[in-house]
Short mmCIF file of C-alpha atoms and ligand atoms in Angstrom, two decimals:
data_model
loop_
_atom_site.label_atom_id
_atom_site.label_comp_id
_atom_site.label_asym_id
_atom_site.label_seq_id
_atom_site.Cartn_x
_atom_site.Cartn_y
_atom_site.Cartn_z
CA MET A 9 0.00 0.00 0.00
CA SER A 10 1.35 3.46 -0.84
CA ALA A 11 2.07 5.95 1.92
CA THR A 12 -0.91 8.03 0.76
CA ALA A 13 -3.28 5.11 0.70
CA GLU A 14 -2.04 4.08 4.14
CA THR A 15 -2.82 7.55 5.47
CA ARG A 16 -6.26 7.45 3.89
CA ALA A 17 -6.87 4.11 5.55
CA GLY A 18 -6.59 5.90 8.85
CA SER A 19 -3.26 4.40 9.92
CA THR A 20 -1.08 6.18 12.43
CA GLY A 21 2.01 5.11 10.55
CA THR A 22 2.37 1.56 11.90
CA ARG A 23 0.81 -1.42 10.11
CA PRO A 24 -2.87 -1.74 11.03
CA THR A 25 -3.75 -4.77 13.19
CA PRO A 26 -5.15 -7.48 10.83
CA TRP A 27 -8.59 -7.63 12.45
CA VAL A 28 -9.20 -3.87 12.23
CA ARG A 29 -10.27 -3.73 8.60
CA PRO A 30 -12.91 -6.51 8.70
CA ALA A 31 -14.18 -5.23 12.06
CA ARG A 32 -14.44 -1.73 10.66
CA THR A 33 -16.27 -2.97 7.56
CA ALA A 34 -18.74 -4.93 9.71
CA VAL A 35 -19.42 -1.96 12.00
CA ARG A 36 -19.74 0.34 9.00
CA TRP A 37 -22.31 -1.93 7.37
CA ALA A 38 -24.23 -2.42 10.63
CA VAL A 39 -24.61 1.29 11.40
CA ARG A 40 -25.13 2.54 7.85
CA HIS A 41 -27.25 -0.29 6.45
CA GLY A 42 -28.06 -3.11 8.91
CA LEU A 43 -29.84 -0.97 11.49
CA PRO A 44 -31.68 1.22 8.91
CA ALA A 45 -32.82 -1.99 7.15
CA VAL A 46 -34.38 -3.34 10.35
CA TYR A 47 -36.04 0.00 11.04
CA LEU A 48 -37.35 0.48 7.49
CA SER A 49 -38.64 -3.09 7.26
CA ARG A 50 -40.51 -2.66 10.54
CA SER A 51 -42.02 0.63 9.27
CA ALA A 52 -42.96 -1.03 5.98
CA ARG A 53 -44.76 -3.85 7.84
CA ARG A 54 -46.72 -1.21 9.76
CA GLY A 55 -47.85 0.29 6.46
CA ASP A 56 -45.54 3.31 6.32
CA LEU A 57 -45.48 4.27 2.63
CA VAL A 58 -41.89 5.52 2.54
CA GLY A 59 -40.72 2.38 4.34
CA ARG A 60 -42.63 0.30 1.78
CA LEU A 61 -41.15 2.26 -1.13
CA LEU A 62 -37.65 1.61 0.12
CA ARG A 63 -38.10 -2.04 1.11
CA ASP A 64 -40.53 -3.49 -1.43
CA ARG A 65 -38.90 -4.12 -4.79
CA ALA A 66 -42.22 -4.28 -6.69
CA LEU A 67 -43.24 -0.85 -5.36
CA ARG A 68 -39.81 0.53 -6.17
CA GLU A 69 -40.19 -0.61 -9.74
CA GLN A 70 -43.56 1.10 -10.01
CA PRO A 71 -43.52 3.87 -7.37
CA TYR A 72 -45.85 6.32 -9.04
CA ASP A 73 -49.11 5.12 -7.41
CA VAL A 74 -47.52 5.38 -3.97
CA TYR A 75 -46.33 8.89 -4.80
CA GLU A 76 -49.97 9.83 -5.51
CA GLN A 77 -51.11 8.31 -2.20
CA LEU A 78 -48.49 10.42 -0.44
CA ARG A 79 -49.52 13.51 -2.41
CA ALA A 80 -53.10 13.06 -1.21
CA ARG A 81 -51.80 13.48 2.39
CA GLY A 82 -50.62 17.04 1.71
CA PRO A 83 -47.45 18.80 0.64
CA LEU A 84 -45.41 17.65 3.62
CA SER A 85 -46.32 14.53 5.56
CA PRO A 86 -44.76 12.46 8.35
CA SER A 87 -43.02 9.20 7.47
CA SER A 88 -40.54 6.71 8.88
CA LEU A 89 -37.75 8.95 7.60
CA GLY A 90 -38.97 12.20 9.16
CA LEU A 91 -41.04 14.30 6.78
CA VAL A 92 -41.60 13.58 3.10
CA THR A 93 -42.67 15.84 0.26
CA THR A 94 -44.12 15.19 -3.18
CA SER A 95 -44.79 18.88 -3.82
CA HIS A 96 -42.79 20.74 -6.45
CA ALA A 97 -43.17 24.07 -4.61
CA VAL A 98 -42.11 22.68 -1.22
CA ALA A 99 -39.19 20.67 -2.68
CA GLN A 100 -37.99 23.72 -4.58
CA GLU A 101 -38.26 25.93 -1.52
CA ILE A 102 -36.25 23.47 0.60
CA LEU A 103 -33.56 23.04 -2.06
CA ARG A 104 -33.08 26.79 -2.36
CA SER A 105 -33.25 27.59 1.34
CA ASP A 106 -30.16 28.12 3.47
CA ARG A 107 -32.23 27.04 6.47
CA PHE A 108 -31.86 23.47 5.22
CA GLY A 109 -28.57 21.67 4.69
CA VAL A 110 -27.28 18.31 3.54
CA GLY A 111 -25.13 17.75 6.62
CA TRP A 112 -26.38 15.70 9.54
CA ASP A 113 -25.61 16.75 13.09
CA ARG A 114 -24.48 13.55 14.82
CA SER A 115 -24.25 15.15 18.24
CA GLY A 116 -27.86 14.20 19.07
CA ALA A 117 -27.37 10.52 18.15
CA PRO A 118 -26.95 7.86 20.87
CA LYS A 119 -23.34 7.37 22.02
CA ALA A 120 -23.08 3.86 20.53
CA ILE A 121 -24.15 5.13 17.10
CA ARG A 122 -21.66 7.98 17.27
CA TRP A 123 -18.90 5.53 18.18
CA ALA A 124 -19.90 3.15 15.37
CA LEU A 125 -19.92 5.96 12.79
CA GLU A 126 -16.49 7.09 13.89
CA PHE A 127 -14.92 3.63 14.15
CA GLY A 128 -16.50 2.57 10.85
CA ASP A 129 -15.20 5.59 8.96
CA ASP A 130 -12.80 4.33 6.30
CA PRO A 131 -11.49 6.74 3.66
CA ALA A 132 -10.20 3.79 1.59
CA SER A 133 -13.79 2.72 0.87
CA SER A 134 -15.71 6.00 1.17
CA GLY A 135 -18.60 6.44 -1.23
CA VAL A 136 -20.14 9.49 -2.89
CA ALA A 137 -22.73 9.91 -0.14
CA GLU A 138 -20.11 10.42 2.59
CA PRO A 139 -18.27 13.63 3.47
CA PRO A 140 -16.20 15.21 2.10
CA SER A 141 -18.11 14.43 -1.12
CA MET A 142 -19.58 17.80 -2.12
CA LEU A 143 -22.99 16.17 -2.46
CA VAL A 144 -23.20 15.85 1.33
CA VAL A 145 -21.31 18.85 2.68
CA ASP A 146 -22.62 22.33 3.42
CA PRO A 147 -20.87 25.67 2.87
CA PRO A 148 -18.17 26.81 3.33
CA ASP A 149 -16.54 23.50 2.26
CA HIS A 150 -19.18 22.95 -0.39
CA THR A 151 -18.47 26.37 -1.92
CA ARG A 152 -14.75 25.63 -2.02
CA PHE A 153 -15.15 22.25 -3.82
CA ARG A 154 -17.87 23.45 -6.14
CA ARG A 155 -15.86 26.45 -7.32
CA LEU A 156 -12.96 24.21 -8.28
CA VAL A 157 -15.00 21.85 -10.45
CA SER A 158 -17.63 24.17 -11.92
CA ARG A 159 -14.98 25.88 -14.07
CA ALA A 160 -14.91 22.75 -16.21
CA PHE A 161 -18.72 22.77 -16.69
CA THR A 162 -19.47 26.31 -17.87
CA PRO A 163 -21.96 26.45 -20.78
CA ARG A 164 -19.09 27.22 -23.14
CA ALA A 165 -16.89 24.34 -21.88
CA THR A 166 -19.87 21.98 -22.12
CA ALA A 167 -20.81 23.05 -25.66
CA ALA A 168 -17.20 22.44 -26.74
CA PHE A 169 -17.77 18.77 -25.89
CA GLU A 170 -20.50 18.27 -28.49
CA PRO A 171 -18.25 17.11 -31.36
CA ALA A 172 -16.53 14.59 -29.07
CA ILE A 173 -19.89 13.24 -27.85
CA GLN A 174 -21.09 12.92 -31.45
CA ARG A 175 -17.89 11.08 -32.48
CA THR A 176 -18.16 8.71 -29.51
CA ALA A 177 -21.82 8.00 -30.24
CA ASP A 178 -21.02 7.35 -33.92
CA ARG A 179 -18.22 4.93 -33.02
CA LEU A 180 -20.47 2.98 -30.67
CA LEU A 181 -23.22 2.87 -33.31
CA ASP A 182 -20.68 1.62 -35.88
CA SER A 183 -19.97 -1.38 -33.68
CA LEU A 184 -23.71 -1.92 -33.15
CA GLU A 185 -24.09 -2.17 -36.96
CA ARG A 186 -22.20 -5.45 -36.79
CA ARG A 187 -24.55 -6.97 -34.20
CA GLU A 188 -27.38 -9.31 -35.22
CA GLY A 189 -30.55 -10.30 -33.36
CA THR A 190 -31.43 -8.98 -29.90
CA VAL A 191 -28.94 -6.60 -28.31
CA ASP A 192 -28.80 -5.29 -24.74
CA LEU A 193 -28.88 -1.53 -25.43
CA VAL A 194 -27.73 -0.64 -21.89
CA GLU A 195 -24.58 -2.73 -22.15
CA ALA A 196 -23.83 -1.82 -25.78
CA TYR A 197 -24.72 1.89 -25.86
CA ALA A 198 -26.48 3.62 -22.95
CA ALA A 199 -23.75 2.71 -20.43
CA GLN A 200 -20.83 3.15 -22.83
CA LEU A 201 -21.51 6.68 -24.06
CA PRO A 202 -21.49 8.44 -20.64
CA VAL A 203 -18.49 6.51 -19.34
CA LEU A 204 -16.42 7.35 -22.42
CA VAL A 205 -17.39 11.03 -22.22
CA ILE A 206 -16.59 11.42 -18.51
CA ALA A 207 -13.34 9.44 -18.90
CA ASP A 208 -12.29 11.94 -21.54
CA LEU A 209 -13.20 14.90 -19.33
CA LEU A 210 -11.29 13.49 -16.36
CA GLY A 211 -8.29 12.33 -18.38
CA VAL A 212 -8.73 8.69 -17.30
CA PRO A 213 -7.71 5.96 -19.74
CA THR A 214 -10.76 4.79 -21.69
CA ASP A 215 -9.38 1.24 -21.79
CA ARG A 216 -10.37 0.98 -18.09
CA ARG A 217 -14.03 1.64 -18.92
CA GLU A 218 -15.21 -1.92 -18.30
CA ASP A 219 -13.64 -1.69 -14.81
CA PHE A 220 -15.39 1.64 -14.17
CA LEU A 221 -18.72 0.24 -15.29
CA ARG A 222 -18.35 -2.78 -13.01
CA TRP A 223 -17.19 -0.69 -10.03
CA GLY A 224 -19.81 2.02 -10.64
CA ALA A 225 -22.67 -0.48 -10.84
CA ALA A 226 -21.68 -2.05 -7.50
CA ALA A 227 -20.93 1.26 -5.78
CA ALA A 228 -24.16 3.01 -6.92
CA ALA A 229 -26.04 0.91 -4.36
CA THR A 230 -24.33 2.81 -1.50
CA LEU A 231 -26.67 5.75 -2.20
CA ASP A 232 -29.48 3.59 -0.80
CA PRO A 233 -30.13 2.95 2.89
CA GLY A 234 -30.50 -0.61 4.18
CA LEU A 235 -28.28 -2.61 1.80
CA PRO A 236 -27.98 -6.34 2.54
CA LEU A 237 -24.47 -7.37 3.68
CA ARG A 238 -23.58 -9.21 0.47
CA ARG A 239 -24.33 -6.22 -1.75
CA TYR A 240 -22.60 -3.91 0.67
CA LEU A 241 -19.43 -6.04 0.56
CA ALA A 242 -19.49 -5.97 -3.26
CA ALA A 243 -19.82 -2.16 -3.13
CA ASP A 244 -17.03 -1.96 -0.55
CA ARG A 245 -14.67 -3.97 -2.79
CA ALA A 246 -15.58 -1.80 -5.80
CA LEU A 247 -14.96 1.42 -3.88
CA ARG A 248 -11.57 0.20 -2.63
CA ALA A 249 -10.59 -0.66 -6.20
CA MET A 250 -11.73 2.78 -7.41
CA HIS A 251 -9.73 4.58 -4.71
CA ARG A 252 -6.63 2.49 -5.57
CA PHE A 253 -7.09 3.37 -9.23
CA LEU A 254 -7.42 7.07 -8.31
CA ASP A 255 -4.15 6.95 -6.30
CA GLU A 256 -2.33 5.69 -9.40
CA HIS A 257 -4.18 8.14 -11.65
CA PHE A 258 -3.28 11.16 -9.50
CA ALA A 259 0.38 10.08 -9.36
CA ARG A 260 0.42 9.72 -13.16
CA LEU A 261 -1.09 13.18 -13.71
CA ARG A 262 1.30 14.80 -11.22
CA ARG A 263 4.18 13.39 -13.28
CA ASP A 264 2.63 14.06 -16.65
CA PRO A 265 -0.30 16.52 -16.48
CA GLY A 266 -2.77 16.98 -19.34
CA GLU A 267 -5.40 19.62 -20.11
CA ASP A 268 -8.15 17.79 -18.19
CA LEU A 269 -9.97 18.73 -14.98
CA VAL A 270 -8.17 16.20 -12.76
CA SER A 271 -4.73 17.39 -13.89
CA ARG A 272 -5.78 20.85 -12.72
CA LEU A 273 -7.14 19.54 -9.41
CA VAL A 274 -3.94 17.66 -8.51
CA SER A 275 -1.72 20.67 -9.16
CA LEU A 276 -3.62 23.49 -7.48
CA PRO A 277 -1.60 26.24 -5.78
CA ALA A 278 -1.10 25.63 -2.05
CA GLU A 279 -3.83 28.06 -0.96
CA GLU A 280 -6.49 26.19 -2.99
CA ALA A 281 -5.09 22.64 -2.78
CA LEU A 282 -7.43 19.83 -1.74
CA THR A 283 -6.38 17.29 0.90
CA ASP A 284 -5.89 13.77 -0.38
CA ARG A 285 -9.27 12.72 1.00
CA GLU A 286 -11.04 15.72 -0.56
CA LEU A 287 -9.40 15.02 -3.91
CA HIS A 288 -10.53 11.40 -3.83
CA ALA A 289 -14.07 12.36 -2.83
CA THR A 290 -14.36 15.01 -5.56
CA VAL A 291 -13.06 12.91 -8.42
CA LEU A 292 -14.94 9.78 -7.30
CA LEU A 293 -18.17 11.81 -7.32
CA LEU A 294 -17.52 13.27 -10.77
CA LEU A 295 -16.67 9.87 -12.17
CA GLY A 296 -19.65 8.11 -10.61
CA ALA A 297 -22.20 10.89 -11.16
CA GLY A 298 -20.89 11.27 -14.68
CA PHE A 299 -22.05 7.87 -15.84
CA GLU A 300 -24.29 6.21 -13.25
CA THR A 301 -27.12 8.70 -13.92
CA THR A 302 -26.89 9.45 -17.65
CA VAL A 303 -27.11 5.73 -18.48
CA ASN A 304 -30.56 5.83 -16.86
CA LEU A 305 -31.64 8.87 -18.84
CA LEU A 306 -30.80 7.12 -22.12
CA GLY A 307 -32.43 3.81 -21.17
CA ASN A 308 -35.58 5.41 -19.73
CA ALA A 309 -35.90 7.52 -22.90
CA VAL A 310 -35.72 4.53 -25.25
CA VAL A 311 -38.38 2.64 -23.30
CA LEU A 312 -40.75 5.64 -23.17
CA LEU A 313 -40.30 6.40 -26.86
CA ASP A 314 -40.88 2.77 -27.77
CA ALA A 315 -44.18 2.90 -25.90
CA HIS A 316 -45.08 6.18 -27.67
CA ARG A 317 -44.03 5.36 -31.19
CA ASP A 318 -45.72 8.40 -32.73
CA GLN A 319 -43.42 10.64 -30.67
CA TRP A 320 -40.32 8.72 -31.80
CA GLU A 321 -41.44 9.24 -35.42
CA ALA A 322 -42.19 12.93 -34.79
CA LEU A 323 -38.67 13.42 -33.40
CA ARG A 324 -37.19 11.64 -36.39
CA ALA A 325 -39.05 14.07 -38.64
CA ASP A 326 -38.01 17.09 -36.54
CA PRO A 327 -34.71 16.41 -34.73
CA GLY A 328 -34.83 19.96 -33.30
CA GLY A 329 -37.27 18.50 -30.74
CA TRP A 330 -34.73 16.28 -28.97
CA ASP A 331 -33.77 18.89 -26.37
CA THR A 332 -37.34 19.15 -25.07
CA ALA A 333 -37.80 15.38 -25.35
CA VAL A 334 -34.83 14.90 -23.00
CA GLU A 335 -36.43 17.28 -20.46
CA GLU A 336 -39.69 15.35 -20.66
CA VAL A 337 -37.93 12.02 -19.99
CA LEU A 338 -36.06 13.58 -17.05
CA ARG A 339 -39.40 14.82 -15.71
CA LEU A 340 -41.54 11.76 -16.19
CA ASP A 341 -39.08 9.00 -15.25
CA SER A 342 -36.38 10.81 -13.28
CA PRO A 343 -32.97 9.05 -13.05
CA VAL A 344 -32.52 10.36 -9.48
CA GLN A 345 -35.78 9.75 -7.63
CA LEU A 346 -35.04 11.23 -4.23
CA THR A 347 -32.76 13.26 -2.06
CA GLY A 348 -32.86 14.63 1.50
CA ARG A 349 -32.20 17.72 3.54
CA THR A 350 -32.07 18.53 7.28
CA ALA A 351 -33.63 21.65 8.81
CA ARG A 352 -30.93 23.73 10.50
CA GLU A 353 -33.48 25.81 12.43
CA GLU A 354 -37.23 25.85 13.01
CA VAL A 355 -39.05 26.59 9.74
CA GLN A 356 -42.72 27.13 8.82
CA LEU A 357 -43.32 25.13 5.66
CA GLY A 358 -46.17 23.41 3.83
CA GLY A 359 -48.57 24.33 6.64
CA ARG A 360 -46.33 22.77 9.33
CA THR A 361 -43.71 23.73 11.86
CA VAL A 362 -40.56 21.88 10.92
CA ARG A 363 -38.29 21.59 13.97
CA ALA A 364 -34.51 22.06 13.76
CA GLY A 365 -32.79 18.74 13.02
CA THR A 366 -35.80 17.24 11.16
CA ARG A 367 -34.90 15.22 8.11
CA VAL A 368 -37.03 15.79 5.00
CA THR A 369 -37.08 13.32 2.11
CA LEU A 370 -37.67 15.05 -1.22
CA LEU A 371 -39.26 12.71 -3.73
CA LEU A 372 -37.99 14.44 -6.86
CA GLY A 373 -39.69 11.85 -9.07
CA ALA A 374 -43.03 12.81 -7.47
CA ALA A 375 -42.41 16.59 -7.51
CA ASN A 376 -41.85 16.20 -11.24
CA ARG A 377 -45.41 14.88 -11.55
CA ASP A 378 -47.01 17.62 -9.47
CA PRO A 379 -50.28 18.59 -11.22
CA GLU A 380 -49.92 22.14 -9.85
CA VAL A 381 -47.00 22.61 -12.24
CA PHE A 382 -47.44 19.99 -14.97
CA PRO A 383 -50.96 19.58 -16.39
CA ASP A 384 -51.92 15.92 -16.94
CA PRO A 385 -48.59 14.99 -15.31
CA ALA A 386 -48.54 11.25 -16.06
CA ARG A 387 -48.82 11.88 -19.81
CA PHE A 388 -45.60 11.59 -21.81
CA ASP A 389 -45.42 14.53 -24.20
CA VAL A 390 -42.10 15.40 -25.85
CA THR A 391 -43.47 18.84 -26.79
CA ARG A 392 -44.52 19.80 -23.24
CA VAL A 393 -43.73 23.51 -23.00
CA ASN A 394 -42.63 23.66 -19.38
CA ALA A 395 -40.98 20.21 -19.13
CA ARG A 396 -37.70 21.94 -18.18
CA GLU A 397 -39.19 23.11 -14.87
CA HIS A 398 -38.56 19.62 -13.45
CA LEU A 399 -36.32 19.10 -10.41
CA ALA A 400 -34.53 16.06 -11.86
CA PHE A 401 -31.21 17.89 -11.46
CA SER A 402 -32.22 19.13 -7.98
CA GLY A 403 -31.96 22.87 -7.22
CA GLY A 404 -30.21 25.48 -5.10
CA ILE A 405 -26.51 25.19 -4.35
CA HIS A 406 -26.33 21.44 -5.06
CA TYR A 407 -27.93 21.77 -8.50
CA CYS A 408 -26.25 19.14 -10.67
CA VAL A 409 -22.85 20.35 -11.88
CA GLY A 410 -23.09 18.11 -14.94
CA ALA A 411 -26.66 19.01 -15.96
CA GLY A 412 -25.57 20.70 -19.20
CA LEU A 413 -23.33 17.80 -20.12
CA ALA A 414 -26.04 15.23 -19.33
CA ARG A 415 -28.57 17.14 -21.45
CA LEU A 416 -26.13 17.23 -24.34
CA GLU A 417 -25.29 13.52 -24.03
CA GLY A 418 -29.01 12.77 -23.93
CA ALA A 419 -29.94 14.83 -27.00
CA VAL A 420 -26.90 13.88 -29.11
CA GLY A 421 -26.96 10.23 -28.04
CA LEU A 422 -30.69 9.73 -28.70
CA ARG A 423 -30.76 11.63 -31.97
CA ALA A 424 -27.78 9.66 -33.29
CA LEU A 425 -29.43 6.39 -32.24
CA SER A 426 -32.75 7.24 -33.90
CA GLU A 427 -31.04 8.32 -37.12
CA ARG A 428 -28.90 5.18 -37.36
CA PHE A 429 -31.59 2.69 -36.31
CA PRO A 430 -35.00 4.23 -37.07
CA ALA A 431 -36.72 0.84 -36.77
CA LEU A 432 -35.27 0.09 -33.29
CA ARG A 433 -37.81 -1.68 -31.01
CA VAL A 434 -37.76 -2.95 -27.46
CA ALA A 435 -37.80 -6.75 -27.74
CA GLY A 436 -38.82 -8.42 -24.49
CA ALA A 437 -39.17 -7.16 -20.96
CA PRO A 438 -36.59 -4.57 -19.89
CA GLU A 439 -35.18 -5.24 -16.42
CA ARG A 440 -35.01 -2.42 -13.86
CA ARG A 441 -31.89 -1.87 -11.72
CA ASP A 442 -32.46 -2.92 -8.12
CA LEU A 443 -31.84 0.55 -6.69
CA GLN A 444 -33.89 3.06 -4.70
CA THR A 445 -32.29 6.43 -5.33
CA LEU A 446 -31.38 5.87 -8.96
CA ARG A 447 -33.98 4.73 -11.47
CA GLY A 448 -33.01 3.07 -14.72
CA PHE A 449 -32.62 -0.22 -16.53
CA GLU A 450 -30.15 -3.00 -15.89
CA ARG A 451 -30.95 -4.70 -19.19
CA LEU A 452 -32.81 -3.36 -22.20
CA PRO A 453 -33.21 -5.93 -24.99
CA VAL A 454 -33.82 -4.34 -28.40
CA THR A 455 -33.85 -5.29 -32.06
CA LEU A 456 -32.09 -2.71 -34.19
CA ARG A 457 -33.67 -3.30 -37.63
C1 HEM B 522 -29.19 12.51 -16.37
C2 HEM B 522 -28.08 12.67 -15.72
C3 HEM B 522 -27.95 13.27 -14.36
C4 HEM B 522 -28.90 13.44 -13.38
C5 HEM B 522 -30.38 13.09 -13.42
C6 HEM B 522 -28.23 14.05 -12.24
C7 HEM B 522 -28.86 14.42 -11.08
C8 HEM B 522 -28.25 15.06 -10.01
C9 HEM B 522 -28.92 15.48 -8.80
C10 HEM B 522 -30.41 15.26 -8.51
C11 HEM B 522 -28.00 16.08 -8.01
C12 HEM B 522 -28.20 16.75 -6.65
C13 HEM B 522 -28.65 15.87 -5.53
C14 HEM B 522 -29.04 16.68 -4.33
O1 HEM B 522 -29.42 17.86 -4.43
O2 HEM B 522 -29.00 16.13 -3.23
C15 HEM B 522 -26.73 16.04 -8.71
C16 HEM B 522 -25.55 16.54 -8.22
C17 HEM B 522 -24.36 16.40 -8.86
N1 HEM B 522 -24.14 15.89 -10.12
FE1 HEM B 522 -25.52 15.18 -11.39
N2 HEM B 522 -26.91 14.23 -12.55
C18 HEM B 522 -26.69 13.78 -13.83
C19 HEM B 522 -25.50 13.80 -14.54
C20 HEM B 522 -24.32 14.27 -14.06
C21 HEM B 522 -23.08 14.33 -14.79
C22 HEM B 522 -22.91 13.92 -16.25
C23 HEM B 522 -22.13 14.81 -13.92
C24 HEM B 522 -20.67 15.07 -14.10
C25 HEM B 522 -20.03 15.18 -15.14
C26 HEM B 522 -22.78 15.07 -12.66
C27 HEM B 522 -22.15 15.57 -11.54
C28 HEM B 522 -22.80 15.95 -10.39
C29 HEM B 522 -22.10 16.51 -9.23
C30 HEM B 522 -20.61 16.76 -9.09
C31 HEM B 522 -23.09 16.80 -8.27
C32 HEM B 522 -22.89 17.40 -6.88
C33 HEM B 522 -23.22 18.87 -6.93
C34 HEM B 522 -23.22 19.53 -5.58
O3 HEM B 522 -23.41 18.87 -4.55
O4 HEM B 522 -23.01 20.76 -5.55
N3 HEM B 522 -24.11 14.74 -12.77
N4 HEM B 522 -26.91 15.43 -9.93
#
């Protein structure tokens, strides 16, 4: 293990005792997943709708009826996870308010939980939902991280990527030309395009893309509470492999920097420099967020357009409509279904008093079907005029850094696919990914001609 990796593993400089790592992994799983699983399952058995959404795979696959039952209870209702909202207005207000944050104050937790969280902390297998990932830290740290990465995602920098996205899509479609019979479109196209684009942006070798896809698929589950031990261990192994890869990658770019974002991040002047742990968290998030979400946008779009063939044909006739079509897919079948915030102080909201420290679950996928904002919200309409008002990229200070890039990958990737294979059809039942926070397909069998 390198000196840096050793430090990240929390060593004091001597070799860690052999039992520490497995014990830490077990405690980590128990406090982050085992206990929440017991609690959520008990809530689900008692009929709590959020508990059922998170524990019952069938409901997860088809959550939209449950969202409507929750909506009928009002804009903000109690649940096993604190409060929950399906309202676009309330979700938007929370996301934009500095009276809510992403951080969680552990000081009120029982002593044993605090100990377990501390003992279980392991930088060598940290995921994107753990500090110092910018997704889960509040200002001022959030502002510091965000400023460093957002330079690479300005509208102009994003637009400059279009030719590269088009070339990558064309190359992937060329290899699809040689395939006969039924093809898994996720494996052959929807997963490949985003990973190749983000690899380019981060200067990581594209020949490692199969590794990234494997690691990303296992690690994406850590966004969900209550993972079974076996899946958690697979995610833990994947995260360790990703952090080891990043150690090598950073060392390579320090020796031989390129023009990419990561080369800039590893060679920042001392006053801006990130610690090793911050650097890992930032690049891991960009890498993971860069492909684990956009794959779902592409897959969800193909399934919706297959079910609404007239709209696929209309887009073929008028390719200028793809931008709005992408917004409508993001709205109707959002790749990120939920997020959460904690009240930092007492707030009056949605007709309730929300006490400081209360956790609120924001069902983005439900807010995007709020009839107050989107008339006839369950209808798929690629010409919907206000489709872009969705919250699929969240809002406020954590608004998705890569939103512009994802939109571009969606529009370019789908248009290129429809032009090359106009007769493409879903052939057989697509299989959903077994995830709660992310929503997309694991397998999407199609015929191309
Ligand atoms: C369809 C594709 C995508 C969707 C639906 C999506 C969605 C989201 C959402 C909902 C959040 C905020 C979560 C919250 O507020 O708690 C977020 C944050 C983020 N996304 Fe995306 N994303 C997508 C693609 C991308 C891409 C391509 C990148 C990178 C290249 C990216 C990088 C990030 C980063 C770095 C954050 C953290 C921002 C912050 O905390 O300030 N995302 N994304």
